Coordinates of C-alpha atoms in Angstrom, one line a residue:
Chain A
X1 CA 218.9 -10.2 4.5
X2 CA 218.3 -8.1 1.7
X3 CA 221.4 -6.9 -0.2
X4 CA 219.9 -3.4 -0.2
X5 CA 220.5 -3.1 3.5
X6 CA 224.1 -4.1 3.5
X7 CA 226.1 -2.8 0.7
X8 CA 225.0 -0.6 -2.1
X9 CA 224.4 -2.4 -5.3
X10 CA 223.5 -0.9 -8.7
X11 CA 220.4 -2.9 -9.7
X12 CA 221.5 -1.9 -13.4
X13 CA 224.6 -3.8 -13.0
X14 CA 223.1 -7.1 -12.4
X15 CA 221.7 -9.4 -15.2
X16 CA 218.3 -10.4 -15.9
X17 CA 218.6 -13.6 -14.3
X18 CA 220.2 -12.3 -11.2
X19 CA 217.4 -9.8 -10.9
X20 CA 214.6 -12.4 -11.2
X21 CA 216.4 -14.4 -8.4
X22 CA 216.7 -11.4 -6.2
X23 CA 213.0 -10.4 -6.8
X24 CA 212.1 -14.0 -5.8
X25 CA 214.1 -13.8 -2.8
X26 CA 212.5 -10.4 -1.7
X27 CA 208.9 -11.7 -2.5
X28 CA 209.3 -14.7 -0.4
X29 CA 210.7 -12.7 2.5
X30 CA 207.8 -10.2 1.8
X31 CA 205.3 -13.2 2.0
X32 CA 207.2 -14.4 5.4
X33 CA 206.6 -11.0 6.7
X34 CA 203.2 -10.7 5.9
X35 CA 202.2 -13.8 7.4
X36 CA 203.9 -12.9 10.9
X37 CA 201.9 -9.6 10.5
X38 CA 198.7 -11.3 10.0
X39 CA 199.4 -13.6 13.0
X40 CA 200.4 -10.7 15.3
X41 CA 197.1 -9.0 14.3
X42 CA 195.1 -12.2 15.4
X43 CA 197.2 -12.3 18.5
X44 CA 196.2 -8.5 19.0
X45 CA 192.3 -9.2 18.2
X46 CA 192.5 -12.2 20.7
X47 CA 193.6 -10.1 23.3
X48 CA 191.1 -7.3 22.7
X49 CA 188.5 -10.3 22.7
X50 CA 189.9 -11.0 26.2
X51 CA 189.4 -7.4 27.4
X52 CA 185.9 -7.5 26.1
X53 CA 185.1 -10.5 28.4
X54 CA 186.3 -8.9 31.3
X55 CA 184.1 -5.9 30.5
X56 CA 181.2 -8.3 30.1
X57 CA 182.2 -10.1 33.7
X58 CA 182.5 -6.6 35.3
X59 CA 179.2 -5.6 33.8
X60 CA 177.5 -8.8 35.1
X61 CA 179.1 -8.0 38.6
X62 CA 177.6 -4.4 38.4
X63 CA 174.2 -5.6 37.4
X64 CA 174.5 -8.3 40.1
X65 CA 175.3 -5.7 42.6
X66 CA 171.9 -3.6 41.5
X67 CA 170.1 -6.9 42.0
X68 CA 171.2 -7.3 45.3
X69 CA 168.0 -6.6 46.7
X70 CA 166.1 -8.5 44.4
X71 CA 166.3 -12.3 43.3
X72 CA 169.8 -12.6 42.0
X73 CA 169.0 -15.3 39.5
X74 CA 166.2 -13.6 37.6
X75 CA 167.7 -10.2 37.7
X76 CA 171.4 -10.9 36.9
X77 CA 172.4 -11.4 33.4
X78 CA 172.7 -15.0 32.9
X79 CA 175.0 -16.5 30.4
X80 CA 174.7 -19.4 28.2
X81 CA 177.1 -22.1 28.7
X82 CA 177.7 -24.1 25.5
X83 CA 177.4 -27.8 26.1
X84 CA 177.6 -28.7 22.9
X85 CA 178.1 -26.5 19.8
X86 CA 174.2 -26.3 19.7
X87 CA 173.1 -26.7 23.1
X88 CA 173.3 -24.3 25.7
X89 CA 172.3 -23.9 29.3
X90 CA 171.8 -20.8 31.3
X91 CA 174.6 -19.9 34.0
X92 CA 175.9 -17.1 36.0
X93 CA 179.3 -16.6 37.6
X94 CA 178.8 -17.7 41.1
X95 CA 182.5 -16.4 42.3
X96 CA 181.3 -12.9 41.5
X97 CA 178.2 -13.0 42.8
X98 CA 177.5 -10.1 45.4
X99 CA 176.3 -12.2 48.1
X100 CA 179.4 -14.3 48.3
X101 CA 181.5 -11.1 48.1
X102 CA 179.6 -9.5 51.1
X103 CA 179.8 -13.1 52.8
X104 CA 183.8 -12.9 52.5
X105 CA 183.5 -9.7 53.8
X106 CA 187.0 -8.9 52.4
X107 CA 185.9 -6.6 49.8
X108 CA 188.6 -8.4 47.5
X109 CA 187.8 -8.0 43.9
X110 CA 186.6 -10.9 41.8
X111 CA 189.6 -13.1 40.7
X112 CA 190.4 -14.0 37.1
X113 CA 192.8 -16.7 36.1
X114 CA 195.0 -15.1 33.0
X115 CA 197.1 -17.4 31.0
X116 CA 200.4 -15.9 31.1
X117 CA 202.1 -18.2 28.7
X118 CA 204.1 -21.8 28.9
X119 CA 201.3 -23.3 30.7
X120 CA 201.3 -20.8 33.8
X121 CA 198.2 -19.1 34.9
X122 CA 197.8 -16.3 37.5
X123 CA 195.0 -15.0 39.3
X124 CA 194.1 -11.4 38.9
X125 CA 191.5 -9.0 39.6
X126 CA 189.6 -7.6 36.5
X127 CA 191.7 -4.2 36.8
X128 CA 195.1 -6.0 36.7
X129 CA 194.0 -8.5 34.1
X130 CA 192.7 -5.4 32.1
X131 CA 196.2 -3.7 32.5
X132 CA 198.0 -7.0 31.6
X133 CA 195.8 -7.2 28.3
X134 CA 196.4 -3.6 27.6
X135 CA 200.3 -4.0 28.0
X136 CA 200.1 -7.1 25.6
X137 CA 198.1 -5.1 23.3
X138 CA 200.6 -2.2 23.4
X139 CA 203.4 -4.5 22.9
X140 CA 202.0 -5.9 20.0
X141 CA 201.0 -2.6 18.5
X142 CA 204.5 -1.6 18.5
X143 CA 205.9 -4.8 16.8
X144 CA 203.1 -4.4 14.3
X145 CA 204.4 -0.8 13.5
X146 CA 207.8 -1.9 13.4
X147 CA 206.7 -4.9 10.9
X148 CA 204.8 -2.7 8.8
X149 CA 207.9 -0.4 8.0
X150 CA 209.9 -3.3 7.4
X151 CA 207.5 -4.8 5.2
X152 CA 206.9 -1.3 3.4
X153 CA 210.8 -1.2 2.7
X154 CA 210.8 -4.5 1.3
X155 CA 207.8 -4.0 -1.0
X156 CA 209.6 -0.9 -2.2
X157 CA 212.5 -2.7 -2.9
X158 CA 211.0 -5.5 -4.7
X159 CA 208.9 -2.8 -7.0
X160 CA 212.1 -1.6 -7.8
X161 CA 213.8 -4.6 -8.7
X162 CA 210.8 -5.5 -10.8
X163 CA 211.1 -2.1 -12.6
X164 CA 214.7 -2.6 -13.6
X165 CA 214.0 -6.2 -14.5
X166 CA 211.4 -5.0 -16.9
X167 CA 213.6 -2.3 -18.3
X168 CA 216.2 -4.8 -18.6
X169 CA 213.9 -7.2 -20.6
X170 CA 212.4 -4.2 -22.7
X171 CA 215.8 -3.3 -23.6
X172 CA 216.5 -6.7 -24.7
X173 CA 220.1 -6.6 -23.0
X174 CA 219.2 -9.2 -20.2
X175 CA 221.6 -11.8 -19.8
X176 CA 225.0 -10.9 -21.1
X177 CA 225.7 -7.4 -19.5
X178 CA 225.9 -8.2 -16.1
X179 CA 228.0 -11.2 -16.0
X180 CA 231.1 -11.6 -13.9
X181 CA 229.6 -9.1 -11.3
X182 CA 229.3 -10.8 -7.9
X183 CA 225.6 -10.6 -6.5
X184 CA 226.4 -9.7 -2.7
X185 CA 223.0 -11.2 -1.4
X186 CA 223.7 -13.5 1.3
Chain B
X1 CA 232.0 -35.6 -18.4
X2 CA 233.8 -36.7 -15.2
X3 CA 233.9 -33.1 -14.5
X4 CA 230.0 -32.8 -14.9
X5 CA 229.3 -35.7 -12.6
X6 CA 231.7 -34.3 -9.9
X7 CA 229.8 -30.9 -10.2
X8 CA 226.4 -32.6 -10.0
X9 CA 227.7 -34.4 -6.8
X10 CA 229.1 -31.2 -5.2
X11 CA 226.0 -29.1 -5.9
X12 CA 223.9 -32.0 -4.4
X13 CA 226.2 -31.8 -1.3
X14 CA 225.6 -27.9 -1.2
X15 CA 221.9 -28.4 -1.8
X16 CA 221.9 -30.9 1.4
X17 CA 223.8 -28.5 3.6
X18 CA 221.4 -25.8 2.5
X19 CA 218.4 -27.8 3.6
X20 CA 220.0 -29.0 6.8
X21 CA 220.8 -25.2 7.8
X22 CA 217.1 -23.9 6.7
X23 CA 215.9 -26.7 9.5
X24 CA 218.4 -25.6 12.0
X25 CA 217.6 -22.2 11.7
X26 CA 214.0 -22.9 12.0
X27 CA 214.6 -24.7 15.4
X28 CA 216.6 -21.5 16.4
X29 CA 213.4 -19.2 15.4
X30 CA 211.2 -21.6 17.6
X31 CA 213.8 -21.4 20.6
X32 CA 213.7 -17.8 20.1
X33 CA 209.9 -17.5 20.5
X34 CA 209.9 -19.8 23.4
X35 CA 212.8 -17.7 25.2
X36 CA 210.5 -14.5 24.6
X37 CA 207.5 -16.5 26.2
X38 CA 209.2 -17.5 29.1
X39 CA 210.8 -14.1 29.4
X40 CA 207.3 -12.5 29.6
X41 CA 206.0 -15.2 32.1
X42 CA 209.0 -14.3 34.3
X43 CA 208.4 -10.4 34.1
X44 CA 205.0 -11.1 34.8
X45 CA 206.0 -13.3 38.1
X46 CA 208.5 -10.7 39.3
X47 CA 205.8 -8.2 38.9
X48 CA 203.2 -9.9 41.1
X49 CA 205.1 -12.1 43.5
X50 CA 202.1 -12.4 46.0
X51 CA 199.6 -13.6 43.1
X52 CA 198.1 -17.1 43.3
X53 CA 199.8 -19.1 40.5
X54 CA 198.8 -22.1 38.8
X55 CA 200.5 -24.6 36.4
X56 CA 198.9 -26.2 33.5
X57 CA 199.7 -30.1 33.9
X58 CA 197.5 -32.1 31.4
X59 CA 194.1 -31.0 32.0
X60 CA 194.5 -29.8 35.7
X61 CA 195.5 -26.8 37.1
X62 CA 197.7 -27.0 39.8
X63 CA 198.2 -24.2 42.4
X64 CA 202.3 -23.5 42.6
X65 CA 203.8 -21.1 44.9
X66 CA 205.9 -18.2 43.9
X67 CA 209.5 -19.9 44.4
X68 CA 208.5 -23.0 42.7
X69 CA 207.0 -21.4 39.6
X70 CA 209.9 -18.7 39.4
X71 CA 212.4 -21.9 39.5
X72 CA 210.8 -23.8 36.8
X73 CA 210.7 -20.4 34.6
X74 CA 214.3 -19.8 35.3
X75 CA 215.2 -23.5 34.4
X76 CA 213.6 -23.3 31.3
X77 CA 215.2 -20.0 30.4
X78 CA 218.7 -21.6 31.4
X79 CA 217.8 -24.6 29.3
X80 CA 216.8 -22.4 26.4
X81 CA 220.1 -20.0 26.5
X82 CA 222.2 -23.4 26.4
X83 CA 220.1 -24.6 23.5
X84 CA 220.5 -21.3 21.4
X85 CA 224.4 -21.5 22.1
X86 CA 224.5 -25.0 21.1
X87 CA 222.2 -24.5 17.8
X88 CA 224.3 -21.4 16.8
X89 CA 227.3 -23.3 16.9
X90 CA 225.6 -25.8 14.6
X91 CA 224.7 -22.9 12.3
X92 CA 228.2 -21.6 12.2
X93 CA 229.5 -25.0 11.5
X94 CA 227.0 -25.6 8.7
X95 CA 227.7 -22.3 7.3
X96 CA 231.4 -22.6 7.0
X97 CA 230.8 -26.5 5.5
X98 CA 228.4 -25.1 2.8
X99 CA 230.5 -21.8 2.0
X100 CA 233.7 -24.1 1.5
X101 CA 231.3 -26.6 -1.0
X102 CA 230.2 -23.2 -2.7
X103 CA 233.8 -22.5 -3.3
X104 CA 234.8 -26.0 -4.7
X105 CA 231.6 -25.8 -6.8
X106 CA 232.7 -22.1 -8.4
X107 CA 236.4 -23.6 -8.9
X108 CA 235.1 -26.5 -10.7
X109 CA 232.6 -24.6 -12.8
X110 CA 235.4 -22.2 -14.0
X111 CA 237.8 -24.7 -14.9
X112 CA 235.0 -26.3 -16.9
X113 CA 234.4 -23.0 -18.4
X114 CA 238.2 -22.4 -19.3
X115 CA 238.4 -26.0 -20.6
X116 CA 235.5 -25.5 -23.1
X117 CA 236.7 -21.8 -23.9
X118 CA 240.2 -23.4 -24.8
X119 CA 238.6 -26.2 -27.0
X120 CA 236.5 -23.6 -28.5
X121 CA 239.3 -21.7 -29.6
X122 CA 241.4 -24.5 -30.5
X123 CA 238.4 -25.5 -33.0
X124 CA 238.6 -21.9 -34.3
X125 CA 242.1 -22.1 -35.0

């Protein structure tokens, strides 16, 4: 990747042209990493949204339980189901409705279908689904931390290279001095 | 002038190799991410062997049993592993080829430089 990681190279020994090339390479790496960072962040916030949705479903279930003795349809928070982007109809989750639960009599928790990737879905209880998403978020957090470190290091490298390059240009000796020295970037 | 033309040709070829390498590396990255995704699905399956599983086929969710789902994920992982090995081979191949071209270019460049230096010296003398 970056030459600074493999061999130590005295930046001042490079010519202005080599330096600007190095800078360009570092910048493009930095850009790539930053965009990866962004997409990880979006993925993470999507998982957070999933968690929020589970909570909403759970809240619905609880309010449904309270409303057991009342009329279910009027008490339990209805949801608005989008038919088009501007037309909604009220609805409620039928499979977590308390009456159905008690009808089954198994005491089993309501099931959610979780997309685990590559086109597979696994049915999970809200508790397990929450765990699943929390794990995902934690994994992403670790990757984000790691990536942040790399980005900072790269940014530092890029700044140093820029500094040396500026000094070179200011000193007016760019071009000639570093010729013949191999740049070991790969 | 013949040297310059040859140099141009060589650098064109070198650039072609580089572009090819880039696209293969992109493919390699894609395989890597697919492998990771399948790995996480496999982990999920082994963690909950008894959970009901569905497979998305087109717009429908089809129920699948554990062994079937497990097998298809294992099959995919196998395939991806083989693909990765194949692509790694390709990458190595192209890398050596482009390295060779690079050496040729450097040789040609230095010989051109020497010639022009020799001419300059001759002109001075």
